mmCIF file of C-alpha atoms in Angstrom:
data_model
loop_
_atom_site.group_PDB
_atom_site.id
_atom_site.type_symbol
_atom_site.label_atom_id
_atom_site.label_comp_id
_atom_site.label_asym_id
_atom_site.label_seq_id
_atom_site.Cartn_x
_atom_site.Cartn_y
_atom_site.Cartn_z
ATOM 1 C CA MET D 1 -66.413 35.799 9.466
ATOM 2 C CA GLY D 2 -64.480 33.329 7.357
ATOM 3 C CA GLY D 3 -63.574 33.895 3.752
ATOM 4 C CA TYR D 4 -62.548 37.007 1.941
ATOM 5 C CA LEU D 5 -63.543 39.060 -1.034
ATOM 6 C CA HIS D 6 -61.101 39.116 -3.926
ATOM 7 C CA VAL D 7 -61.063 41.504 -6.829
ATOM 8 C CA ASP D 8 -58.565 41.033 -9.646
ATOM 9 C CA ALA D 9 -58.915 44.416 -11.315
ATOM 10 C CA GLU D 10 -56.337 43.593 -13.984
ATOM 11 C CA ALA D 11 -58.216 40.488 -15.170
ATOM 12 C CA ASP D 12 -61.694 42.019 -15.243
ATOM 13 C CA PRO D 13 -62.799 44.936 -13.049
ATOM 14 C CA THR D 14 -66.446 43.884 -13.282
ATOM 15 C CA LEU D 15 -65.905 40.422 -11.718
ATOM 16 C CA LEU D 16 -65.842 39.881 -7.966
ATOM 17 C CA PHE D 17 -64.913 36.498 -6.487
ATOM 18 C CA ILE D 18 -66.484 35.788 -3.098
ATOM 19 C CA ASP D 19 -64.715 32.953 -1.296
ATOM 20 C CA ARG D 20 -66.950 30.058 -0.261
ATOM 21 C CA GLY D 21 -66.069 30.698 3.376
ATOM 22 C CA THR D 22 -67.705 34.131 3.308
ATOM 23 C CA VAL D 23 -71.142 34.132 4.930
ATOM 24 C CA GLY D 24 -73.983 36.409 3.846
ATOM 25 C CA TRP D 25 -76.218 37.185 0.876
ATOM 26 C CA PHE D 26 -74.320 38.247 -2.267
ATOM 27 C CA TRP D 27 -76.682 37.364 -5.083
ATOM 28 C CA SER D 28 -79.203 39.091 -7.260
ATOM 29 C CA THR D 29 -82.800 38.016 -7.712
ATOM 30 C CA THR D 30 -83.480 34.501 -8.979
ATOM 31 C CA SER D 31 -83.699 35.585 -12.603
ATOM 32 C CA GLY D 32 -80.150 36.965 -12.421
ATOM 33 C CA MET D 33 -78.490 33.816 -11.049
ATOM 34 C CA MET D 34 -76.605 31.206 -13.047
ATOM 35 C CA PHE D 35 -75.195 27.988 -11.639
ATOM 36 C CA ARG D 36 -73.012 25.120 -12.717
ATOM 37 C CA ARG D 37 -75.126 21.996 -12.766
ATOM 38 C CA ALA D 38 -72.769 19.792 -10.688
ATOM 39 C CA PRO D 39 -73.016 21.725 -7.380
ATOM 40 C CA LEU D 40 -76.802 21.874 -7.657
ATOM 41 C CA GLU D 41 -76.988 18.142 -8.263
ATOM 42 C CA ILE D 42 -74.703 17.467 -5.302
ATOM 43 C CA MET D 43 -76.593 19.742 -2.911
ATOM 44 C CA ARG D 44 -80.098 19.024 -4.187
ATOM 45 C CA PRO D 45 -82.103 18.352 -1.008
ATOM 46 C CA SER D 46 -83.306 14.841 -0.295
ATOM 47 C CA ASP D 47 -86.726 16.312 0.472
ATOM 48 C CA PRO D 48 -87.397 19.268 -1.894
ATOM 49 C CA ASP D 49 -90.652 20.029 -0.076
ATOM 50 C CA GLN D 50 -88.525 21.429 2.776
ATOM 51 C CA ILE D 51 -87.520 24.397 0.635
ATOM 52 C CA ARG D 52 -90.687 25.209 -1.282
ATOM 53 C CA ILE D 53 -90.356 28.838 -0.195
ATOM 54 C CA CYS D 54 -87.037 30.553 -0.968
ATOM 55 C CA ALA D 55 -85.583 27.646 -2.973
ATOM 56 C CA ASP D 56 -83.377 30.229 -4.723
ATOM 57 C CA ASP D 57 -81.825 31.084 -1.363
ATOM 58 C CA TYR D 58 -81.110 27.418 -0.679
ATOM 59 C CA MET D 59 -79.591 26.817 -4.125
ATOM 60 C CA ALA D 60 -77.466 29.997 -4.092
ATOM 61 C CA ARG D 61 -76.029 29.150 -0.679
ATOM 62 C CA ALA D 62 -75.562 25.483 -1.587
ATOM 63 C CA ALA D 63 -73.563 26.266 -4.729
ATOM 64 C CA HIS D 64 -71.580 28.911 -2.824
ATOM 65 C CA MET D 65 -70.667 26.370 -0.106
ATOM 66 C CA ILE D 66 -69.004 24.183 -2.721
ATOM 67 C CA GLY D 67 -67.199 26.655 -4.943
ATOM 68 C CA GLY D 68 -67.728 30.248 -3.909
ATOM 69 C CA THR D 69 -69.419 32.892 -6.013
ATOM 70 C CA VAL D 70 -68.397 35.027 -8.946
ATOM 71 C CA ARG D 71 -70.422 38.212 -9.215
ATOM 72 C CA ILE D 72 -70.593 40.551 -12.148
ATOM 73 C CA GLU D 73 -70.284 44.008 -10.656
ATOM 74 C CA ARG D 74 -72.337 45.868 -13.214
ATOM 75 C CA ALA D 75 -76.002 45.936 -14.066
ATOM 76 C CA LEU D 76 -77.051 43.714 -16.940
ATOM 77 C CA GLY D 77 -80.769 44.094 -16.294
ATOM 78 C CA SER D 78 -83.175 45.648 -13.844
ATOM 79 C CA TYR D 79 -85.649 44.440 -11.274
ATOM 80 C CA ARG D 80 -88.386 46.634 -9.905
ATOM 81 C CA LEU D 81 -88.845 46.582 -6.121
ATOM 82 C CA HIS D 82 -91.827 48.272 -4.583
ATOM 83 C CA GLY D 83 -94.120 47.951 -1.594
ATOM 84 C CA GLY D 84 -96.611 45.882 -3.587
ATOM 85 C CA ASN D 85 -94.205 43.038 -4.431
ATOM 86 C CA GLY D 86 -95.678 39.653 -3.461
ATOM 87 C CA TRP D 87 -92.736 38.882 -1.193
ATOM 88 C CA ALA D 88 -93.007 42.156 0.708
ATOM 89 C CA ASP D 89 -96.633 42.082 1.782
ATOM 90 C CA GLY D 90 -98.419 39.298 -0.043
ATOM 91 C CA ARG D 91 -101.003 37.429 2.015
ATOM 92 C CA VAL D 92 -99.489 34.016 1.334
ATOM 93 C CA LEU D 93 -95.729 34.542 1.094
ATOM 94 C CA GLY D 94 -95.024 38.046 2.289
ATOM 95 C CA ALA D 95 -96.487 38.253 5.772
ATOM 96 C CA GLY D 96 -95.217 41.830 5.962
ATOM 97 C CA ILE D 97 -91.542 40.845 5.746
ATOM 98 C CA GLY D 98 -89.409 43.741 4.513
ATOM 99 C CA LEU D 99 -87.962 43.658 1.024
ATOM 100 C CA GLY D 100 -84.816 41.566 0.866
ATOM 101 C CA ARG D 101 -85.515 39.805 4.149
ATOM 102 C CA MET D 102 -87.072 36.466 4.983
ATOM 103 C CA SER D 103 -88.840 35.231 8.065
ATOM 104 C CA PRO D 104 -86.645 33.680 10.768
ATOM 105 C CA ASP D 105 -88.596 30.430 10.402
ATOM 106 C CA THR D 106 -87.827 30.229 6.674
ATOM 107 C CA GLU D 107 -84.174 31.072 7.324
ATOM 108 C CA MET D 108 -84.004 28.301 9.929
ATOM 109 C CA VAL D 109 -85.554 25.718 7.568
ATOM 110 C CA ILE D 110 -83.093 26.592 4.807
ATOM 111 C CA ARG D 111 -80.055 26.448 7.093
ATOM 112 C CA ARG D 112 -81.157 23.102 8.549
ATOM 113 C CA ALA D 113 -81.737 21.638 5.091
ATOM 114 C CA LEU D 114 -78.317 22.880 3.947
ATOM 115 C CA ALA D 115 -76.610 21.523 7.070
ATOM 116 C CA ASN D 116 -78.206 18.092 6.735
ATOM 117 C CA ARG D 117 -77.380 17.849 3.034
ATOM 118 C CA TRP D 118 -73.825 19.108 3.604
ATOM 119 C CA CYS D 119 -73.252 16.349 6.181
ATOM 120 C CA GLU D 120 -74.726 13.796 3.785
ATOM 121 C CA VAL D 121 -72.485 14.715 0.830
ATOM 122 C CA ALA D 122 -69.294 15.679 2.715
ATOM 123 C CA PRO D 123 -67.533 12.285 2.397
ATOM 124 C CA GLY D 124 -67.849 12.489 -1.388
ATOM 125 C CA LEU D 125 -66.414 16.016 -1.480
ATOM 126 C CA GLU D 126 -63.278 15.331 0.548
ATOM 127 C CA HIS D 127 -61.173 14.991 -2.620
ATOM 128 C CA LEU D 128 -62.175 18.598 -3.527
ATOM 129 C CA ILE D 129 -62.539 20.339 -0.165
ATOM 130 C CA SER D 130 -60.629 19.567 3.032
ATOM 131 C CA ARG D 131 -62.616 18.127 5.916
ATOM 132 C CA HIS D 132 -61.499 21.061 8.057
ATOM 133 C CA SER D 133 -62.850 23.532 5.517
ATOM 134 C CA MET D 134 -66.153 21.646 5.199
ATOM 135 C CA ARG D 135 -66.496 21.578 8.994
ATOM 136 C CA ARG D 136 -65.849 25.306 9.226
ATOM 137 C CA THR D 137 -68.453 25.958 6.524
ATOM 138 C CA LEU D 138 -70.982 23.899 8.485
ATOM 139 C CA VAL D 139 -70.277 25.564 11.836
ATOM 140 C CA ASP D 140 -70.341 29.034 10.240
ATOM 141 C CA LEU D 141 -73.704 28.158 8.684
ATOM 142 C CA ILE D 142 -75.477 26.964 11.836
ATOM 143 C CA GLY D 143 -73.408 28.039 14.870
ATOM 144 C CA GLN D 144 -71.481 26.002 17.432
ATOM 145 C CA SER D 145 -74.221 24.877 19.811
ATOM 146 C CA ALA D 146 -76.414 23.915 16.844
ATOM 147 C CA ALA D 147 -73.464 21.881 15.504
ATOM 148 C CA PHE D 148 -73.376 19.908 18.770
ATOM 149 C CA ALA D 149 -77.130 19.301 18.493
ATOM 150 C CA LEU D 150 -76.728 18.233 14.853
ATOM 151 C CA LEU D 151 -74.044 15.739 15.842
ATOM 152 C CA GLU D 152 -76.478 14.118 18.286
ATOM 153 C CA LYS D 153 -79.386 13.979 15.790
ATOM 154 C CA ASN D 154 -77.692 13.259 12.446
ATOM 155 C CA SER D 155 -75.385 10.262 12.055
ATOM 156 C CA ASP D 156 -73.900 11.782 8.870
ATOM 157 C CA ALA D 157 -72.616 14.746 10.918
ATOM 158 C CA GLY D 158 -70.002 12.548 12.613
ATOM 159 C CA PHE D 159 -67.801 12.643 9.504
ATOM 160 C CA LEU D 160 -67.306 16.397 9.948
ATOM 161 C CA LEU D 161 -67.913 16.993 13.637
ATOM 162 C CA LYS D 162 -66.752 13.955 15.635
ATOM 163 C CA ASP D 163 -63.137 15.144 16.101
ATOM 164 C CA TRP D 164 -64.251 18.768 16.450
ATOM 165 C CA ALA D 165 -66.720 18.118 19.295
ATOM 166 C CA THR D 166 -64.223 17.982 22.158
ATOM 167 C CA PRO D 167 -65.358 18.245 25.794
ATOM 168 C CA GLN D 168 -63.474 21.557 26.078
ATOM 169 C CA ARG D 169 -65.262 23.011 23.047
ATOM 170 C CA LYS D 170 -68.615 21.818 24.382
ATOM 171 C CA LEU D 171 -67.954 23.457 27.772
ATOM 172 C CA GLN D 172 -66.792 26.672 26.099
ATOM 173 C CA THR D 173 -69.929 26.722 23.953
ATOM 174 C CA LYS D 174 -72.168 26.201 27.006
ATOM 175 C CA LEU D 175 -70.423 28.955 28.981
ATOM 176 C CA ILE D 176 -70.603 31.449 26.120
ATOM 177 C CA GLY D 177 -74.262 30.427 25.677
ATOM 178 C CA LEU D 178 -74.917 31.994 29.079
ATOM 179 C CA LEU D 179 -74.041 35.422 27.687
ATOM 180 C CA PRO D 180 -76.771 37.561 26.113
ATOM 181 C CA PRO D 181 -76.905 36.742 22.362
ATOM 182 C CA LYS D 182 -75.590 40.151 21.262
ATOM 183 C CA LEU D 183 -72.453 39.744 23.398
ATOM 184 C CA ARG D 184 -71.555 36.298 22.032
ATOM 185 C CA PRO D 185 -68.893 36.024 19.346
ATOM 186 C CA ARG D 186 -70.593 35.443 15.982
ATOM 187 C CA ARG D 187 -69.501 31.808 15.656
ATOM 188 C CA PHE D 188 -71.297 31.043 18.935
ATOM 189 C CA ARG D 189 -74.628 32.461 17.797
ATOM 190 C CA ASP D 190 -76.989 29.771 16.608
ATOM 191 C CA ARG D 191 -78.404 30.346 13.184
ATOM 192 C CA VAL D 192 -80.818 27.417 13.128
#
């Protein structure tokens, strides 16, 4: 969905550029991430308490939304994963969630925080990223019906979604919403 992966083997076979339109998890553990300061300052949440758990997820996705990701495709360190990791089965954070996964509630909080911040900063990014591209990033992040709900709740969302939210698109979204979730096209599945 959206984006593409690009490898320029002649330049450096160990570097992989992941376009900002590509959705998913591409990053290492927190200790292996590096960011430019500017995207983090732009996307820093208004209320940091929203993302007390999995702040690394929020920051990795936030920076990716602005400029994409460059990954080094070779190991430069190691990280030990085992069944006793605090995230996997810790009483406070883990709650039995499998390694590399987060609870749906945490995922929803992060996506909502990203969506709200993205709408807030979008007017200031228009000189770098087209409005169409920012809108697509937002809809890919949260899903179409959630985008309609966001437009109703968040006045900042109008900058990106007002022209997009046509009556035809709203009807299409409602009709596809009647299908079982697994049969819906990915862009129609809510992620928040």
